[in-house]
Amino acid sequence: MERAPGPALEGGGGGGVARRSVRPAGLGGAAPPGSRQPGVETLDSPTGSHVEWCKQLIAATISSQISGSVPSDTVSRDYRVYKRPDKRALRDGNKLAQMEEAPLFPGESIKAIAKDVMYICPFMGAVSGTLTVTDFKMYFKNVERDPHFVLDVPLGVISRVEKIGVQSHGDNSCGIEIVCKDMRNLRLAYKQEEQSRLEIFENLVTQAFPLSNGLPLFAFSYKEKFPVNGWKVYDPMAEYKRQGLPNESWKISKINSTYELCDTYPTIFVVPTSVKDDDLSKVAAFRAKGRIPVLSWIHPESQATITRCSQPLVGPNDKRCKEDEKYLQTIMDANAQSHKLIIFDARQNSVADTNKAKGGGYENESAYPNAELVFLEIHNIHVMRESLRKLKEIVYPSIDEARWLSNVDSTHWLEYIRMLLAGAVRIADKIESGKTSVVVHCSDGWDRTAQLTSLAMLMLDSYYRTIKGFEALIEKEWISFGHRFAMRVGHGDDDHADADRSPIFLQFLDCVWQMTKQFPAAFEFNELFLITILDHLYSCLFGTFLYNCEQERLKEEISTKTVSLWSYINSQLDEFTNPFYVNYENHVLYPVASLNHLELWVNYYVRWNPRMRPQMPIHQNLKELLAIRAELQKKVEDLQHEAATRSISSSSDRGSSPSHSATPVRTSV
């Protein structure tokens, strides 16, 4: 399938030393996607209609009996037995069997194969084919269609698997409903002719939820070799040095070298120079989960900073901590340009009050006299999870054209995206225009806090808008500072109803995509880059997003036993490069955080609907444009070299008279 439509080239480029604020001009609102399919009741949520599902299953079974799309006499008996096949038998089998064989990654192994399985496609009806289950994916293929029909689903995207049995014309048929984390649901049906068929469901469940079944995640078996080592993308010392740290006001602390101060923080972080380790320990005791205020980013000129932390443990009795109060005063004092500190609490004020009654809370301005507390009113993880569930209901499998806009509005998804962007803009503006340092926190400081700090840093710092810089941003603000990826995504865990699951990282990347739409030339990466990151957030192919914090990853030896996603991406950068990219160095981007400037990310959320795919192969066109740009750049360099050679030659022939000096060629592509 094709990926995103390419952005239009935005006029203007980076340049100059002064930092400039950039706002998008003439942006249009979202156009509702087109679909010829009439709206029908969605059936793919966990509460979908099982009566309707049974009807589909029966229809598929009858259809298979009538069409006989894969005649049994053309299938070798080796494939009908549900067990790991002998590779030699696969190669020596008939041509059809070889065509249906699933391609494997290095380290991947086949666990089960079944013939005459029916995939009930919501767009093209029932398709009969061969189902292969490996320790990484579910692979379904029909070779009789032209082109061949292939369904290739990483098991990591599966959230829930249910088996449903029905009787059709005296035959026992079995159905499997698979609910996925990537906005689609899958339905399979087969006739339960032999006992080994029962293993289809059992193997699927075992391999889809390895941690719940005492098995390792597939990332530990994946043996692909890449020319680039993605684990070296982010070096905290190098990143802090890039920001000009340490300096006279800020130091690099290693007090957490054994994770004793805070078990969800990295070993290295930046704190005010004058703060002693004993005081840090007291501040940690006053902050939820020990997540003290630490520096995320410092302005290269004003020295205004973004620091992140968790809520203070004020409690219902307004408990105070003089070390914490002094600590925040020290953060303010480190910025000579301002005599104020803004504390952005991501939560709703009412929720923060509830947290306070339970022992948490927020900074009282009477205890922090030079601080201003601002609530950003962003909803919690449970609200976001429910919003995404509603969004899935309206985009898959069919779209109700007549109610499209009202249906999208009813999910509140874009409203929550707007609130995140608006909050990040306020943070970036305080830093850039107000030259004022800010502290950002939510409850624990690993969900909304990470969303806001990373989005603000993306607006403020053009380095993070490059491919390598964006990878470093994710490694720093999300992975090393303890966003609970395993908990929020549920890698390898069959507890699909876990209340800790929430699409926090997806929301962040959606916000980034919204920014790329408003500033199409400001980002080095393209839409495929963002979608690839999301796909592998779930896939468990790479070790990048596994586990909840740095300490857990160190214990599991992630960097030596698994492959980094950045190894894969950085080994084929042309696939993920935006051909319209202009380096807006020293430019601050202020996206318009208004609903009439935001749109649903159709190429991600609705990509499984074939009617929603662009008619032209957009990604291929972008690659061709990239090649053309490289060719033009080479021509420019050749012309510059030729002009310089002629200039030198002319100067040597005529002498070095100022009246004959050559004018240098200045060109920007």
mmCIF file of N, CA and C in Angstrom, residues 385-436:
data_model
loop_
_atom_site.group_PDB
_atom_site.id
_atom_site.type_symbol
_atom_site.label_atom_id
_atom_site.label_comp_id
_atom_site.label_asym_id
_atom_site.label_seq_id
_atom_site.Cartn_x
_atom_site.Cartn_y
_atom_site.Cartn_z
ATOM 1 N N ARG A 385 -7.440 6.712 25.949
ATOM 2 C CA ARG A 385 -7.682 5.346 25.474
ATOM 3 C C ARG A 385 -9.107 5.205 24.931
ATOM 4 N N GLU A 386 -10.062 5.766 25.635
ATOM 5 C CA GLU A 386 -11.457 5.696 25.197
ATOM 6 C C GLU A 386 -11.668 6.487 23.905
ATOM 7 N N SER A 387 -10.976 7.602 23.776
ATOM 8 C CA SER A 387 -11.081 8.410 22.562
ATOM 9 C C SER A 387 -10.580 7.633 21.343
ATOM 10 N N LEU A 388 -9.456 6.928 21.508
ATOM 11 C CA LEU A 388 -8.931 6.138 20.391
ATOM 12 C C LEU A 388 -9.860 4.978 20.059
ATOM 13 N N ARG A 389 -10.459 4.377 21.069
ATOM 14 C CA ARG A 389 -11.418 3.296 20.804
ATOM 15 C C ARG A 389 -12.584 3.796 19.953
ATOM 16 N N LYS A 390 -13.083 4.973 20.275
ATOM 17 C CA LYS A 390 -14.167 5.553 19.488
ATOM 18 C C LYS A 390 -13.716 5.866 18.064
ATOM 19 N N LEU A 391 -12.485 6.340 17.941
ATOM 20 C CA LEU A 391 -11.961 6.647 16.612
ATOM 21 C C LEU A 391 -11.874 5.384 15.765
ATOM 22 N N LYS A 392 -11.424 4.294 16.372
ATOM 23 C CA LYS A 392 -11.324 3.035 15.640
ATOM 24 C C LYS A 392 -12.693 2.585 15.147
ATOM 25 N N GLU A 393 -13.712 2.802 15.946
ATOM 26 C CA GLU A 393 -15.057 2.383 15.565
ATOM 27 C C GLU A 393 -15.554 3.100 14.313
ATOM 28 N N ILE A 394 -15.131 4.356 14.130
ATOM 29 C CA ILE A 394 -15.658 5.108 12.981
ATOM 30 C C ILE A 394 -14.788 5.001 11.728
ATOM 31 N N VAL A 395 -13.564 4.463 11.865
ATOM 32 C CA VAL A 395 -12.700 4.380 10.677
ATOM 33 C C VAL A 395 -12.538 2.953 10.147
ATOM 34 N N TYR A 396 -12.927 1.940 10.937
ATOM 35 C CA TYR A 396 -12.734 0.560 10.483
ATOM 36 C C TYR A 396 -13.904 -0.295 10.935
ATOM 37 N N PRO A 397 -14.440 -1.136 10.026
ATOM 38 C CA PRO A 397 -13.954 -1.361 8.666
ATOM 39 C C PRO A 397 -14.533 -0.395 7.633
ATOM 40 N N SER A 398 -15.585 0.344 7.969
ATOM 41 C CA SER A 398 -16.209 1.196 6.974
ATOM 42 C C SER A 398 -16.403 2.600 7.523
ATOM 43 N N ILE A 399 -16.636 3.513 6.614
ATOM 44 C CA ILE A 399 -16.791 4.916 6.971
ATOM 45 C C ILE A 399 -18.185 5.383 6.582
ATOM 46 N N ASP A 400 -18.842 6.024 7.509
ATOM 47 C CA ASP A 400 -20.151 6.604 7.247
ATOM 48 C C ASP A 400 -19.927 8.005 6.676
ATOM 49 N N GLU A 401 -20.006 8.116 5.361
ATOM 50 C CA GLU A 401 -19.727 9.390 4.693
ATOM 51 C C GLU A 401 -20.625 10.510 5.191
ATOM 52 N N ALA A 402 -21.904 10.209 5.351
ATOM 53 C CA ALA A 402 -22.872 11.251 5.696
ATOM 54 C C ALA A 402 -22.594 11.861 7.067
ATOM 55 N N ARG A 403 -22.002 11.060 7.971
ATOM 56 C CA ARG A 403 -21.765 11.534 9.332
ATOM 57 C C ARG A 403 -20.273 11.628 9.661
ATOM 58 N N TRP A 404 -19.433 11.662 8.655
ATOM 59 C CA TRP A 404 -17.986 11.588 8.878
ATOM 60 C C TRP A 404 -17.474 12.671 9.827
ATOM 61 N N LEU A 405 -17.767 13.917 9.523
ATOM 62 C CA LEU A 405 -17.224 15.007 10.331
ATOM 63 C C LEU A 405 -17.768 14.978 11.760
ATOM 64 N N SER A 406 -19.052 14.731 11.912
ATOM 65 C CA SER A 406 -19.626 14.682 13.258
ATOM 66 C C SER A 406 -19.112 13.468 14.024
ATOM 67 N N ASN A 407 -18.887 12.354 13.318
ATOM 68 C CA ASN A 407 -18.342 11.162 13.975
ATOM 69 C C ASN A 407 -16.922 11.410 14.488
ATOM 70 N N VAL A 408 -16.087 12.042 13.652
ATOM 71 C CA VAL A 408 -14.723 12.365 14.080
ATOM 72 C C VAL A 408 -14.767 13.304 15.281
ATOM 73 N N ASP A 409 -15.645 14.293 15.209
ATOM 74 C CA ASP A 409 -15.771 15.253 16.297
ATOM 75 C C ASP A 409 -16.196 14.569 17.596
ATOM 76 N N SER A 410 -17.071 13.585 17.494
ATOM 77 C CA SER A 410 -17.597 12.920 18.691
ATOM 78 C C SER A 410 -16.539 12.103 19.432
ATOM 79 N N THR A 411 -15.435 11.746 18.754
ATOM 80 C CA THR A 411 -14.356 11.002 19.416
ATOM 81 C C THR A 411 -13.494 11.911 20.288
ATOM 82 N N HIS A 412 -13.505 13.216 19.988
ATOM 83 C CA HIS A 412 -12.682 14.233 20.669
ATOM 84 C C HIS A 412 -11.179 14.030 20.438
ATOM 85 N N TRP A 413 -10.809 13.149 19.524
ATOM 86 C CA TRP A 413 -9.388 12.863 19.305
ATOM 87 C C TRP A 413 -8.622 14.112 18.865
ATOM 88 N N LEU A 414 -9.167 14.811 17.886
ATOM 89 C CA LEU A 414 -8.476 16.007 17.397
ATOM 90 C C LEU A 414 -8.470 17.114 18.449
ATOM 91 N N GLU A 415 -9.474 17.166 19.278
ATOM 92 C CA GLU A 415 -9.498 18.154 20.358
ATOM 93 C C GLU A 415 -8.358 17.887 21.340
ATOM 94 N N TYR A 416 -8.099 16.610 21.629
ATOM 95 C CA TYR A 416 -7.004 16.286 22.541
ATOM 96 C C TYR A 416 -5.642 16.550 21.884
ATOM 97 N N ILE A 417 -5.554 16.321 20.597
ATOM 98 C CA ILE A 417 -4.326 16.679 19.865
ATOM 99 C C ILE A 417 -4.118 18.193 19.922
ATOM 100 N N ARG A 418 -5.196 18.932 19.732
ATOM 101 C CA ARG A 418 -5.121 20.394 19.789
ATOM 102 C C ARG A 418 -4.619 20.863 21.158
ATOM 103 N N MET A 419 -5.138 20.250 22.225
ATOM 104 C CA MET A 419 -4.744 20.670 23.571
ATOM 105 C C MET A 419 -3.259 20.412 23.834
ATOM 106 N N LEU A 420 -2.757 19.294 23.337
ATOM 107 C CA LEU A 420 -1.330 19.001 23.492
ATOM 108 C C LEU A 420 -0.472 20.014 22.737
ATOM 109 N N LEU A 421 -0.850 20.291 21.490
ATOM 110 C CA LEU A 421 -0.092 21.260 20.694
ATOM 111 C C LEU A 421 -0.164 22.652 21.315
ATOM 112 N N ALA A 422 -1.357 23.029 21.788
ATOM 113 C CA ALA A 422 -1.515 24.350 22.400
ATOM 114 C C ALA A 422 -0.650 24.475 23.646
ATOM 115 N N GLY A 423 -0.604 23.414 24.453
ATOM 116 C CA GLY A 423 0.233 23.438 25.647
ATOM 117 C C GLY A 423 1.707 23.559 25.309
ATOM 118 N N ALA A 424 2.144 22.805 24.302
ATOM 119 C CA ALA A 424 3.552 22.855 23.891
ATOM 120 C C ALA A 424 3.915 24.225 23.316
ATOM 121 N N VAL A 425 2.986 24.840 22.587
ATOM 122 C CA VAL A 425 3.223 26.181 22.045
ATOM 123 C C VAL A 425 3.395 27.190 23.179
ATOM 124 N N ARG A 426 2.583 27.060 24.218
ATOM 125 C CA ARG A 426 2.705 27.976 25.361
ATOM 126 C C ARG A 426 4.065 27.823 26.039
ATOM 127 N N ILE A 427 4.526 26.588 26.158
ATOM 128 C CA ILE A 427 5.840 26.337 26.768
ATOM 129 C C ILE A 427 6.946 26.943 25.904
ATOM 130 N N ALA A 428 6.899 26.658 24.595
ATOM 131 C CA ALA A 428 7.927 27.162 23.681
ATOM 132 C C ALA A 428 7.932 28.688 23.651
ATOM 133 N N ASP A 429 6.754 29.295 23.702
ATOM 134 C CA ASP A 429 6.663 30.756 23.645
ATOM 135 C C ASP A 429 7.221 31.395 24.916
ATOM 136 N N LYS A 430 6.972 30.781 26.071
ATOM 137 C CA LYS A 430 7.540 31.304 27.318
ATOM 138 C C LYS A 430 9.066 31.275 27.272
ATOM 139 N N ILE A 431 9.600 30.209 26.700
ATOM 140 C CA ILE A 431 11.059 30.074 26.601
ATOM 141 C C ILE A 431 11.622 31.073 25.593
ATOM 142 N N GLU A 432 11.048 31.094 24.390
ATOM 143 C CA GLU A 432 11.612 31.889 23.293
ATOM 144 C C GLU A 432 11.289 33.373 23.431
ATOM 145 N N SER A 433 10.020 33.707 23.567
ATOM 146 C CA SER A 433 9.624 35.116 23.612
ATOM 147 C C SER A 433 9.716 35.698 25.025
ATOM 148 N N GLY A 434 9.314 34.915 26.008
ATOM 149 C CA GLY A 434 9.322 35.412 27.379
ATOM 150 C C GLY A 434 10.646 35.282 28.083
ATOM 151 N N LYS A 435 11.573 34.497 27.457
ATOM 152 C CA LYS A 435 12.900 34.265 28.061
ATOM 153 C C LYS A 435 12.771 33.797 29.522
ATOM 154 N N THR A 436 11.706 33.029 29.772
ATOM 155 C CA THR A 436 11.395 32.573 31.123
ATOM 156 C C THR A 436 11.551 31.064 31.220
#
